[in-house]
């Protein structure tokens, strides 16, 4: 799924009408119907609804939604910001079809006279302004924003975007926009849906409202040929489809790759253990953990299915460069299909030398993480993809060390930095953090929208390393899709883990325990939408 700008969306609508002969009224009808379906499915107990409609197409979408909700038996009130004569052409037709008479408001005083309706409302629909709007809000729209803030317990579903949010914004928050608990947008996500933080209650300053509300994308009839993106960005969740096909009945363990996890040092058994267990749970046919010999019993106990290989240790319990001896290394890499290196490796000189020797001599796809990234930062010139798949999974601090930049500099320029690095070095770069980026050697980039703050805990990166390696082992000919899907599945499993629990208590292995839910989930068949953020039934309906 492509990620669009406001201009891209305008072009898609225009092409749909002019080149593909789809009536603009049909697009509006489909959009409004999608909003109504979402409300009836996700908020079925909210029957007394107030719909705020602007004079443009966003307002028209809201009028269509109001019509369908009224037909479903909801008690509808429509607040029109302006006079009926001022409504745009398509929206005017939908105004005529409304089964209820709207309340026309021209100023704050008119809006105040509707206060009785607001106090009784069980749900607000925000259809004031949408993708074509450029901030700030003005006039009566500001009064609507303030009215919504006076009723914080009443949920708000935004049509297309929370009114006042710039569709092209890459900002984390838009303080001047209307609050929203859920968003139904159309055709494809816009930049604001990807980079913005939608929270239930809309107030980031209130800890009780930090749970992420859902954002769904509804198709409204625009052909794929009409949808072009100038951003060059796609949604990582679209790649999950590679894992949706059932496995062949005659499959065997050799069909799904043999992952070799190399890492661990004295006192650091947890990281390779977690990466190995994650690789097993993510579908790898075989997983071998090669670790410093003193911690092998601990790692072996992580899962009965896990195979292990002891590696010669240095003086401080680190993996020794003596393991690079031709016979030793050849035996270690034999019949392995993917290599994951770094979890718990340590930064002792012996371990660093071993990593660089491995980087030079191993020819299978490789996932580089954790201490292996820190080693790589010491001599980045030795990174050579040589026509093979190499995946780096740095967090912002590790990315800073790889590039010689500070963490703020990395965070300020994530997209460009990730893309340039991936292209220059011929690698796939997974830049972790809020909206993890996956940059590929061909310059394409995907952005992930799953995950939650509970993942900010030790071990999460090790789990991701294992999942990425497992997906590469299963889908070696679709490396880009495999990495995109791995990042998406990792965050989605964490979302399932906290859906009925608490972000504070999430452990990295809890995420692994919910990978089965993530694999089973189909983001585009739950209510006829694509779930960009949040889970059907998994978000807590506001009290």
Short mmCIF file of C-alpha atoms in Angstrom, two decimals:
data_model
loop_
_atom_site.label_atom_id
_atom_site.label_comp_id
_atom_site.label_asym_id
_atom_site.label_seq_id
_atom_site.Cartn_x
_atom_site.Cartn_y
_atom_site.Cartn_z
CA UNK A 1 0.00 0.00 0.00
CA UNK A 2 1.43 3.34 -1.07
CA UNK A 3 1.66 6.33 1.25
CA UNK A 4 0.32 9.52 -0.30
CA UNK A 5 0.54 13.27 0.02
CA UNK A 6 -2.54 15.47 -0.15
CA UNK A 7 -1.74 16.26 -3.78
CA UNK A 8 -1.33 12.54 -4.56
CA UNK A 9 -4.77 11.90 -3.08
CA UNK A 10 -6.31 14.73 -5.07
CA UNK A 11 -4.75 13.29 -8.23
CA UNK A 12 -6.07 9.79 -7.44
CA UNK A 13 -9.60 11.14 -7.08
CA UNK A 14 -9.29 13.19 -10.25
CA UNK A 15 -7.93 10.27 -12.29
CA UNK A 16 -10.65 7.99 -10.95
CA UNK A 17 -13.28 10.39 -12.25
CA UNK A 18 -11.70 11.58 -15.49
CA UNK A 19 -9.76 8.56 -16.78
CA UNK A 20 -11.71 5.68 -15.23
CA UNK A 21 -15.19 7.26 -15.41
CA UNK A 22 -16.06 6.69 -11.76
CA UNK A 23 -18.60 9.33 -10.66
CA UNK A 24 -17.32 11.54 -7.88
CA UNK A 25 -20.63 11.05 -6.08
CA UNK A 26 -19.92 7.32 -5.98
CA UNK A 27 -16.54 7.94 -4.35
CA UNK A 28 -18.20 10.12 -1.73
CA UNK A 29 -20.99 7.59 -1.19
CA UNK A 30 -18.48 4.80 -0.65
CA UNK A 31 -16.43 6.92 1.74
CA UNK A 32 -19.35 7.84 3.94
CA UNK A 33 -20.67 4.30 3.91
CA UNK A 34 -17.28 3.05 5.11
CA UNK A 35 -17.36 5.44 8.06
CA UNK A 36 -20.84 4.27 9.03
CA UNK A 37 -19.79 0.61 8.82
CA UNK A 38 -16.85 1.30 11.09
CA UNK A 39 -19.02 3.00 13.70
CA UNK A 40 -21.67 0.27 13.66
CA UNK A 41 -19.06 -2.48 13.88
CA UNK A 42 -16.61 -1.00 16.37
CA UNK A 43 -18.86 1.21 18.49
CA UNK A 44 -22.23 -0.57 18.38
CA UNK A 45 -23.41 0.81 21.72
CA UNK A 46 -23.03 4.43 20.60
CA UNK A 47 -26.47 5.20 19.22
CA UNK A 48 -26.84 8.94 19.91
CA UNK A 49 -24.46 10.57 17.45
CA UNK A 50 -23.60 14.16 16.56
CA UNK A 51 -21.96 14.69 13.16
CA UNK A 52 -20.00 17.88 12.49
CA UNK A 53 -19.91 18.62 8.76
CA UNK A 54 -17.92 21.22 6.88
CA UNK A 55 -19.02 22.72 3.58
CA UNK A 56 -16.61 20.72 1.39
CA UNK A 57 -16.14 17.10 0.43
CA UNK A 58 -15.19 16.02 3.93
CA UNK A 59 -18.53 17.33 5.10
CA UNK A 60 -20.19 15.42 2.26
CA UNK A 61 -18.57 12.20 3.49
CA UNK A 62 -19.97 12.95 6.93
CA UNK A 63 -23.46 13.50 5.54
CA UNK A 64 -23.38 10.13 3.81
CA UNK A 65 -22.24 8.48 7.04
CA UNK A 66 -25.07 10.24 8.89
CA UNK A 67 -27.60 8.90 6.39
CA UNK A 68 -26.47 5.30 6.79
CA UNK A 69 -26.30 5.59 10.57
CA UNK A 70 -29.83 7.01 10.66
CA UNK A 71 -31.02 4.13 8.50
CA UNK A 72 -29.44 1.77 11.03
CA UNK A 73 -31.59 3.27 13.77
CA UNK A 74 -29.14 5.69 15.36
CA UNK A 75 -30.35 9.00 16.79
CA UNK A 76 -28.58 11.48 14.49
CA UNK A 77 -27.93 15.20 14.76
CA UNK A 78 -25.99 16.95 11.98
CA UNK A 79 -24.21 20.24 12.64
CA UNK A 80 -23.42 22.07 9.39
CA UNK A 81 -20.71 24.72 9.65
CA UNK A 82 -22.28 27.30 7.36
CA UNK A 83 -25.41 27.74 5.29
CA UNK A 84 -26.80 25.04 2.98
CA UNK A 85 -26.30 27.37 0.00
CA UNK A 86 -22.55 27.48 0.71
CA UNK A 87 -22.03 23.72 0.48
CA UNK A 88 -19.91 22.44 -2.45
CA UNK A 89 -21.49 20.59 -5.39
CA UNK A 90 -21.13 16.93 -4.40
CA UNK A 91 -21.70 17.63 -0.74
CA UNK A 92 -24.83 19.60 -1.67
CA UNK A 93 -26.31 16.47 -3.26
CA UNK A 94 -25.60 14.50 -0.08
CA UNK A 95 -27.16 17.28 1.97
CA UNK A 96 -30.35 16.85 -0.04
CA UNK A 97 -30.34 13.12 0.70
CA UNK A 98 -30.01 13.61 4.46
CA UNK A 99 -32.99 12.11 6.34
CA UNK A 100 -32.61 14.73 9.09
CA UNK A 101 -32.53 18.51 8.92
CA UNK A 102 -29.08 19.88 9.78
CA UNK A 103 -28.44 22.63 12.28
CA UNK A 104 -26.65 25.45 10.47
CA UNK A 105 -24.11 27.26 12.61
CA UNK A 106 -22.30 30.40 11.49
CA UNK A 107 -20.42 31.34 14.64
CA UNK A 108 -19.55 30.26 18.15
CA UNK A 109 -22.83 31.58 19.52
CA UNK A 110 -24.80 29.34 17.16
CA UNK A 111 -22.67 26.40 18.22
CA UNK A 112 -23.23 27.13 21.91
CA UNK A 113 -26.97 26.87 21.34
CA UNK A 114 -26.39 23.20 20.35
CA UNK A 115 -24.80 22.44 23.71
CA UNK A 116 -27.72 20.30 24.81
CA UNK A 117 -27.12 17.95 21.88
CA UNK A 118 -23.43 17.66 22.74
CA UNK A 119 -24.09 16.84 26.39
CA UNK A 120 -26.35 13.94 25.39
CA UNK A 121 -24.14 12.63 22.59
CA UNK A 122 -22.58 9.18 22.87
CA UNK A 123 -20.33 9.69 19.84
CA UNK A 124 -19.04 12.56 17.72
CA UNK A 125 -18.15 12.30 14.04
CA UNK A 126 -15.63 14.92 12.90
CA UNK A 127 -16.19 15.63 9.19
CA UNK A 128 -15.26 19.30 9.21
CA UNK A 129 -12.14 19.33 7.01
CA UNK A 130 -10.02 16.55 5.51
CA UNK A 131 -7.00 15.87 3.31
CA UNK A 132 -7.17 19.09 1.30
CA UNK A 133 -7.05 21.32 4.39
CA UNK A 134 -4.04 23.41 5.34
CA UNK A 135 -3.76 24.53 9.01
CA UNK A 136 -4.55 26.35 11.11
CA UNK A 137 -8.22 25.89 11.91
CA UNK A 138 -10.20 29.09 11.70
CA UNK A 139 -13.56 30.49 12.67
CA UNK A 140 -16.28 28.05 13.64
CA UNK A 141 -13.97 25.06 13.21
CA UNK A 142 -11.97 26.32 16.21
CA UNK A 143 -15.18 26.44 18.22
CA UNK A 144 -15.88 22.81 17.23
CA UNK A 145 -12.45 21.81 18.48
CA UNK A 146 -13.13 23.50 21.82
CA UNK A 147 -16.58 21.92 22.04
CA UNK A 148 -15.08 18.44 21.58
CA UNK A 149 -12.57 19.18 24.32
CA UNK A 150 -15.40 20.01 26.72
CA UNK A 151 -16.67 16.43 26.43
CA UNK A 152 -13.49 14.34 26.79
CA UNK A 153 -15.39 11.18 27.74
CA UNK A 154 -17.32 11.12 24.46
CA UNK A 155 -15.33 9.37 21.72
CA UNK A 156 -14.59 11.08 18.42
CA UNK A 157 -14.29 9.27 15.08
CA UNK A 158 -12.50 11.44 12.51
CA UNK A 159 -13.49 11.23 8.86
CA UNK A 160 -10.27 11.07 6.81
CA UNK A 161 -8.19 13.08 9.32
CA UNK A 162 -8.73 14.80 12.66
CA UNK A 163 -9.78 18.27 11.54
CA UNK A 164 -6.85 20.65 11.69
CA UNK A 165 -4.17 18.04 11.03
CA UNK A 166 -2.13 18.69 7.89
CA UNK A 167 -2.26 15.55 5.71
CA UNK A 168 1.38 16.11 4.70
CA UNK A 169 2.65 16.50 8.25
CA UNK A 170 5.42 14.28 9.55
CA UNK A 171 4.98 15.64 13.07
CA UNK A 172 4.35 13.37 16.03
CA UNK A 173 1.47 15.55 17.27
CA UNK A 174 -0.72 18.42 16.08
CA UNK A 175 -1.70 20.42 19.14
CA UNK A 176 -4.15 22.64 17.24
CA UNK A 177 -6.13 19.79 15.66
CA UNK A 178 -9.35 18.28 16.93
CA UNK A 179 -8.96 15.31 19.20
CA UNK A 180 -9.81 11.88 17.85
CA UNK A 181 -10.14 8.34 19.17
CA UNK A 182 -10.25 6.67 15.75
CA UNK A 183 -9.77 7.64 12.12
CA UNK A 184 -11.34 6.24 8.96
CA UNK A 185 -9.40 7.39 5.90
CA UNK A 186 -9.83 6.45 2.25
CA UNK A 187 -7.93 4.80 -0.61
CA UNK A 188 -4.48 4.95 1.01
CA UNK A 189 -2.81 6.38 4.11
CA UNK A 190 -1.42 9.89 4.02
CA UNK A 191 1.81 10.99 5.66
CA UNK A 192 0.01 12.27 8.75
CA UNK A 193 -1.58 8.87 9.36
CA UNK A 194 1.83 7.24 9.30
CA UNK A 195 3.87 9.67 11.36
CA UNK A 196 1.28 11.18 13.70
CA UNK A 197 0.41 9.74 17.09
CA UNK A 198 -3.33 9.25 17.44
CA UNK A 199 -4.27 8.54 21.03
CA UNK A 200 -7.58 7.77 22.60
CA UNK A 201 -8.74 11.05 24.06
CA UNK A 202 -6.27 12.90 21.88
CA UNK A 203 -4.34 14.38 24.81
CA UNK A 204 -0.71 13.23 24.97
CA UNK A 205 -0.20 15.03 28.26
CA UNK A 206 -2.66 12.77 30.09
CA UNK A 207 -1.18 9.32 30.88
CA UNK A 208 -4.62 7.72 30.88
CA UNK A 209 -5.04 8.56 27.20
CA UNK A 210 -1.81 7.17 25.84
CA UNK A 211 -3.37 4.01 24.37
CA UNK A 212 -3.30 4.19 20.58
CA UNK A 213 -6.63 4.39 18.83
CA UNK A 214 -7.31 2.67 15.50
CA UNK A 215 -6.63 4.09 12.06
CA UNK A 216 -8.25 2.21 9.20
CA UNK A 217 -8.04 2.68 5.44
CA UNK A 218 -11.18 2.02 3.41
CA UNK A 219 -11.25 1.44 -0.36
CA UNK A 220 -13.79 3.67 -2.09
CA UNK A 221 -13.50 2.50 -5.69
CA UNK A 222 -10.36 4.16 -7.05
CA UNK A 223 -8.45 1.73 -9.32
CA UNK A 224 -4.89 0.86 -8.36
CA UNK A 225 -3.73 2.48 -11.61
CA UNK A 226 -5.01 5.84 -10.36
CA UNK A 227 -3.02 5.73 -7.14
CA UNK A 228 0.52 7.06 -7.45
CA UNK A 229 2.78 8.20 -4.64
CA UNK A 230 5.33 10.99 -4.83
CA UNK A 231 6.73 10.00 -1.42
CA UNK A 232 8.33 6.74 -2.56
CA UNK A 233 7.08 5.24 0.69
CA UNK A 234 5.00 2.13 1.21
CA UNK A 235 3.35 0.51 4.22
CA UNK A 236 5.31 -2.40 5.69
CA UNK A 237 2.12 -4.27 6.57
CA UNK A 238 1.36 -4.83 2.89
CA UNK A 239 4.21 -7.36 2.79
CA UNK A 240 2.59 -9.65 5.34
CA UNK A 241 0.73 -11.33 2.50
CA UNK A 242 3.80 -13.44 1.74
CA UNK A 243 3.19 -15.28 5.01
CA UNK A 244 -0.57 -15.68 4.51
CA UNK A 245 -0.47 -18.57 2.05
CA UNK A 246 -0.80 -22.00 3.71
CA UNK A 247 2.25 -24.22 3.73
CA UNK A 248 2.35 -27.08 1.22
CA UNK A 249 1.22 -30.40 2.60
CA UNK A 250 4.50 -32.08 1.59
CA UNK A 251 6.72 -29.50 3.36
CA UNK A 252 9.58 -30.53 5.62
CA UNK A 253 11.89 -28.68 7.98
CA UNK A 254 14.33 -28.10 5.17
CA UNK A 255 11.68 -26.12 3.31
CA UNK A 256 11.81 -23.18 5.71
CA UNK A 257 15.47 -22.42 6.18
CA UNK A 258 18.14 -23.14 8.77
CA UNK A 259 18.93 -20.06 10.83
CA UNK A 260 22.29 -19.78 12.58
CA UNK A 261 22.34 -17.33 15.50
CA UNK A 262 25.83 -16.32 16.60
CA UNK A 263 26.33 -14.27 19.73
CA UNK A 264 26.52 -14.46 23.46
CA UNK A 265 29.39 -14.14 25.89
CA UNK A 266 29.89 -14.92 29.55
CA UNK A 267 27.01 -13.23 31.38
CA UNK A 268 25.12 -12.56 28.13
CA UNK A 269 23.16 -15.73 27.46
CA UNK A 270 19.75 -14.05 27.26
CA UNK A 271 20.20 -12.20 23.97
CA UNK A 272 21.08 -15.16 21.73
CA UNK A 273 18.48 -17.25 23.54
CA UNK A 274 15.72 -14.78 22.74
CA UNK A 275 16.80 -14.34 19.13
CA UNK A 276 16.87 -18.11 18.67
CA UNK A 277 13.45 -18.71 20.23
CA UNK A 278 11.98 -15.90 18.13
CA UNK A 279 13.40 -17.48 14.96
CA UNK A 280 11.78 -20.79 15.88
CA UNK A 281 8.42 -19.18 16.62
CA UNK A 282 8.55 -17.12 13.41
CA UNK A 283 8.64 -20.27 11.31
CA UNK A 284 12.26 -21.23 10.64
CA UNK A 285 12.58 -24.94 9.95
CA UNK A 286 15.78 -25.28 11.97
CA UNK A 287 17.63 -22.95 14.34
CA UNK A 288 21.13 -23.40 15.68
CA UNK A 289 22.60 -21.10 18.33
CA UNK A 290 26.38 -20.86 18.23
CA UNK A 291 27.54 -19.26 21.48
CA UNK A 292 30.49 -19.01 23.81
CA UNK A 293 30.93 -22.47 25.27
CA UNK A 294 30.49 -21.42 28.91
CA UNK A 295 26.91 -20.23 28.33
CA UNK A 296 25.86 -23.05 26.04
CA UNK A 297 23.89 -24.97 28.73
CA UNK A 298 21.85 -21.88 29.51
CA UNK A 299 21.08 -21.15 25.87
CA UNK A 300 20.27 -24.79 25.16
CA UNK A 301 17.62 -24.64 27.88
CA UNK A 302 15.73 -21.85 26.12
CA UNK A 303 13.83 -24.31 23.90
CA UNK A 304 13.97 -28.07 23.42
CA UNK A 305 13.81 -27.56 19.65
CA UNK A 306 16.94 -25.42 19.60
CA UNK A 307 20.25 -26.88 18.41
CA UNK A 308 23.51 -25.46 19.73
CA UNK A 309 27.18 -25.20 18.82
CA UNK A 310 29.89 -24.29 21.36
CA UNK A 311 32.38 -21.65 20.27
CA UNK A 312 35.90 -21.20 21.62
CA UNK A 313 36.10 -18.42 24.21
CA UNK A 314 38.61 -15.68 24.79
CA UNK A 315 40.02 -14.69 28.16
CA UNK A 316 36.92 -12.72 29.16
CA UNK A 317 34.34 -15.22 28.01
CA UNK A 318 33.86 -13.63 24.59
CA UNK A 319 33.70 -15.51 21.28
CA UNK A 320 37.28 -15.91 20.11
CA UNK A 321 38.68 -15.18 16.68
CA UNK A 322 40.12 -18.71 16.79
CA UNK A 323 36.68 -19.84 15.60
CA UNK A 324 37.62 -18.39 12.20
CA UNK A 325 39.97 -21.27 11.49
CA UNK A 326 38.95 -22.65 8.06
CA UNK A 327 37.76 -26.03 9.29
CA UNK A 328 35.93 -24.53 12.27
CA UNK A 329 34.10 -21.86 10.28
CA UNK A 330 33.29 -24.11 7.35
CA UNK A 331 31.73 -26.65 9.67
CA UNK A 332 29.75 -23.96 11.50
CA UNK A 333 28.27 -22.47 8.33
CA UNK A 334 27.59 -25.76 6.56
CA UNK A 335 23.96 -26.19 5.43
CA UNK A 336 22.88 -22.92 7.09
CA UNK A 337 20.70 -20.60 5.01
CA UNK A 338 20.63 -17.41 7.12
CA UNK A 339 23.06 -16.00 9.66
CA UNK A 340 22.06 -13.67 12.50
CA UNK A 341 25.01 -12.20 14.39
CA UNK A 342 25.36 -9.76 17.27
CA UNK A 343 22.98 -10.47 20.17
CA UNK A 344 25.09 -10.59 23.33
CA UNK A 345 28.33 -10.70 21.32
CA UNK A 346 30.11 -8.10 23.45
CA UNK A 347 32.68 -5.56 22.31
CA UNK A 348 35.91 -7.22 23.34
CA UNK A 349 38.64 -7.02 20.65
CA UNK A 350 38.52 -10.78 20.13
CA UNK A 351 34.76 -10.68 19.48
CA UNK A 352 35.18 -7.73 17.11
CA UNK A 353 37.87 -9.57 15.15
CA UNK A 354 35.68 -12.64 14.96
CA UNK A 355 32.76 -10.58 13.61
CA UNK A 356 34.81 -8.99 10.85
CA UNK A 357 36.17 -12.36 9.83
CA UNK A 358 32.63 -13.71 9.69
CA UNK A 359 31.49 -10.72 7.65
CA UNK A 360 34.26 -11.33 5.15
CA UNK A 361 33.94 -15.09 4.78
CA UNK A 362 30.24 -15.92 5.19
CA UNK A 363 28.31 -15.81 1.92
CA UNK A 364 24.76 -16.53 3.11
CA UNK A 365 22.21 -13.80 3.94
CA UNK A 366 23.16 -12.08 7.17
CA UNK A 367 21.27 -10.08 9.82
CA UNK A 368 23.59 -7.79 11.80
CA UNK A 369 22.41 -6.41 15.13
CA UNK A 370 23.46 -5.20 18.57
CA UNK A 371 27.17 -5.55 19.35
CA UNK A 372 27.91 -6.57 15.76
CA UNK A 373 26.65 -3.13 14.71
CA UNK A 374 28.93 -1.50 17.26
CA UNK A 375 31.84 -3.50 15.85
CA UNK A 376 30.91 -2.50 12.32
CA UNK A 377 30.94 1.17 13.32
CA UNK A 378 34.66 0.82 14.06
CA UNK A 379 35.43 0.12 10.39
CA UNK A 380 32.41 0.69 8.18
CA UNK A 381 34.55 0.41 5.07
CA UNK A 382 34.61 -3.35 5.57
CA UNK A 383 30.86 -3.61 4.95
CA UNK A 384 30.52 -5.29 1.57
CA UNK A 385 27.20 -6.80 0.52
CA UNK A 386 28.78 -8.49 -2.53
CA UNK A 387 25.45 -9.21 -4.15
CA UNK A 388 24.05 -10.99 -1.09
CA UNK A 389 21.38 -9.95 1.37
CA UNK A 390 22.70 -8.10 4.42
CA UNK A 391 20.23 -6.60 6.89
CA UNK A 392 21.25 -4.10 9.56
CA UNK A 393 18.83 -3.40 12.42
CA UNK A 394 20.14 -0.37 14.35
CA UNK A 395 18.32 1.71 16.91
CA UNK A 396 19.01 5.49 16.67
CA UNK A 397 22.06 5.26 18.95
CA UNK A 398 23.62 2.51 16.86
CA UNK A 399 22.75 4.39 13.68
CA UNK A 400 24.52 7.40 15.11
CA UNK A 401 27.66 5.36 15.67
CA UNK A 402 27.49 3.95 12.14
CA UNK A 403 27.22 7.43 10.61
CA UNK A 404 29.13 9.58 13.07
CA UNK A 405 26.01 11.57 13.95
CA UNK A 406 24.29 12.35 17.22
CA UNK A 407 20.98 10.71 18.07
CA UNK A 408 19.07 14.01 17.56
CA UNK A 409 20.67 14.34 14.12
CA UNK A 410 19.60 10.80 13.25
CA UNK A 411 16.05 11.41 14.44
CA UNK A 412 15.74 14.67 12.55
CA UNK A 413 16.62 13.08 9.23
CA UNK A 414 15.56 9.45 9.51
CA UNK A 415 14.17 8.88 6.01
CA UNK A 416 16.97 10.45 4.01
CA UNK A 417 19.67 9.01 6.24
CA UNK A 418 18.28 5.47 6.08
CA UNK A 419 17.74 5.58 2.33
CA UNK A 420 21.18 6.99 1.54
CA UNK A 421 22.90 4.46 3.80
CA UNK A 422 21.03 1.49 2.30
CA UNK A 423 21.75 2.53 -1.28
CA UNK A 424 25.40 3.40 -0.64
CA UNK A 425 26.24 0.14 1.08
CA UNK A 426 23.86 -2.15 -0.80
CA UNK A 427 22.13 -3.32 2.37
CA UNK A 428 18.65 -3.38 3.86
CA UNK A 429 18.54 -1.03 6.83
CA UNK A 430 15.91 -1.37 9.56
CA UNK A 431 16.05 1.90 11.51
CA UNK A 432 14.12 1.15 14.68
CA UNK A 433 12.05 3.58 16.70
CA UNK A 434 8.72 5.35 16.37
CA UNK A 435 7.51 4.24 12.92
CA UNK A 436 10.41 1.92 12.13
CA UNK A 437 11.81 2.47 8.63
CA UNK A 438 12.94 -0.30 6.30
CA UNK A 439 15.24 1.07 3.57
CA UNK A 440 16.26 -1.26 0.74
CA UNK A 441 19.29 -1.22 -1.58
CA UNK A 442 17.17 -0.13 -4.55
CA UNK A 443 16.11 3.05 -2.74
CA UNK A 444 12.59 1.90 -1.87
CA UNK A 445 11.39 2.34 1.70
CA UNK A 446 8.63 0.92 3.86
CA UNK A 447 7.31 2.28 7.14
CA UNK A 448 5.83 0.20 9.93
CA UNK A 449 2.81 1.29 11.98
CA UNK A 450 2.56 -1.55 14.50
CA UNK A 451 4.13 -1.66 17.94
CA UNK A 452 3.76 0.24 21.19
CA UNK A 453 5.85 1.84 23.97
CA UNK A 454 5.86 -1.43 25.91
CA UNK A 455 8.52 -2.63 23.47
CA UNK A 456 10.98 -0.11 24.92
CA UNK A 457 12.59 -2.80 27.02
CA UNK A 458 15.71 -4.94 26.81
CA UNK A 459 15.41 -7.91 24.48
CA UNK A 460 13.02 -6.41 21.93
CA UNK A 461 15.81 -5.96 19.39
CA UNK A 462 16.97 -9.56 19.86
CA UNK A 463 13.45 -10.78 19.15
CA UNK A 464 13.31 -8.71 15.95
CA UNK A 465 16.65 -10.13 14.83
CA UNK A 466 15.31 -13.66 15.17
CA UNK A 467 12.09 -12.88 13.31
CA UNK A 468 13.92 -11.17 10.45
CA UNK A 469 16.28 -14.13 10.09
CA UNK A 470 13.40 -16.61 10.13
CA UNK A 471 11.47 -14.72 7.47
CA UNK A 472 14.54 -14.52 5.24
CA UNK A 473 15.01 -18.25 5.67
CA UNK A 474 11.45 -18.94 4.56
CA UNK A 475 11.26 -16.41 1.72
CA UNK A 476 14.81 -16.06 0.35
CA UNK A 477 13.61 -14.90 -3.07
CA UNK A 478 11.48 -12.14 -1.56
CA UNK A 479 14.02 -10.58 0.76
CA UNK A 480 12.52 -7.07 0.81
CA UNK A 481 9.03 -8.36 1.55
CA UNK A 482 10.41 -10.77 4.15
CA UNK A 483 12.11 -7.99 6.12
CA UNK A 484 9.11 -5.65 5.84
CA UNK A 485 6.81 -8.42 7.05
CA UNK A 486 9.12 -9.31 9.93
CA UNK A 487 9.11 -5.75 11.24
CA UNK A 488 5.32 -5.57 10.91
CA UNK A 489 4.76 -8.93 12.63
CA UNK A 490 7.07 -8.02 15.51
CA UNK A 491 5.12 -4.86 16.32
CA UNK A 492 1.76 -6.53 15.73
CA UNK A 493 2.58 -9.36 18.14
CA UNK A 494 3.43 -6.74 20.77
CA UNK A 495 0.11 -5.00 20.10
CA UNK A 496 -1.72 -8.28 20.69
CA UNK A 497 0.29 -8.80 23.87
CA UNK A 498 -0.83 -5.51 25.41
CA UNK A 499 -4.37 -5.44 24.00
CA UNK A 500 -5.72 -6.92 27.23
CA UNK A 501 -2.71 -6.26 29.45
CA UNK A 502 -0.46 -3.29 30.22
CA UNK A 503 2.49 -1.80 28.37
CA UNK A 504 4.54 -1.49 31.56
CA UNK A 505 4.63 -5.25 32.11
CA UNK A 506 5.43 -6.35 28.55
CA UNK A 507 8.50 -8.55 28.24
CA UNK A 508 10.25 -9.29 24.97
CA UNK A 509 9.30 -12.97 25.18
CA UNK A 510 5.64 -11.99 25.69
CA UNK A 511 5.81 -10.68 22.14
CA UNK A 512 7.06 -14.05 20.93
CA UNK A 513 4.13 -15.72 22.71
CA UNK A 514 1.73 -13.68 20.56
CA UNK A 515 3.37 -14.24 17.20
CA UNK A 516 0.66 -16.78 16.38
CA UNK A 517 -1.94 -14.02 16.64
CA UNK A 518 0.14 -11.77 14.40
CA UNK A 519 0.55 -14.44 11.72
CA UNK A 520 -3.18 -15.22 11.74
CA UNK A 521 -4.21 -11.58 11.50
CA UNK A 522 -5.26 -10.34 8.06
CA UNK A 523 -5.12 -6.54 8.16
CA UNK A 524 -7.41 -6.13 5.15
CA UNK A 525 -10.30 -8.46 5.93
CA UNK A 526 -11.55 -7.11 9.25
CA UNK A 527 -14.66 -5.13 8.42
CA UNK A 528 -13.66 -4.30 4.86
CA UNK A 529 -10.82 -2.01 5.93
CA UNK A 530 -7.08 -2.22 6.16
CA UNK A 531 -6.09 -1.80 9.78
CA UNK A 532 -3.15 0.56 9.68
CA UNK A 533 -2.98 0.94 13.44
CA UNK A 534 -4.84 -0.85 16.20
CA UNK A 535 -6.78 -4.10 16.32
CA UNK A 536 -10.47 -4.85 15.71
CA UNK A 537 -11.93 -5.24 19.15
CA UNK A 538 -8.47 -4.79 20.63
CA UNK A 539 -8.75 -1.09 21.40
CA UNK A 540 -10.64 -0.17 24.50
CA UNK A 541 -13.81 1.65 23.63
CA UNK A 542 -13.78 4.88 25.66
CA UNK A 543 -16.03 4.79 28.71
#
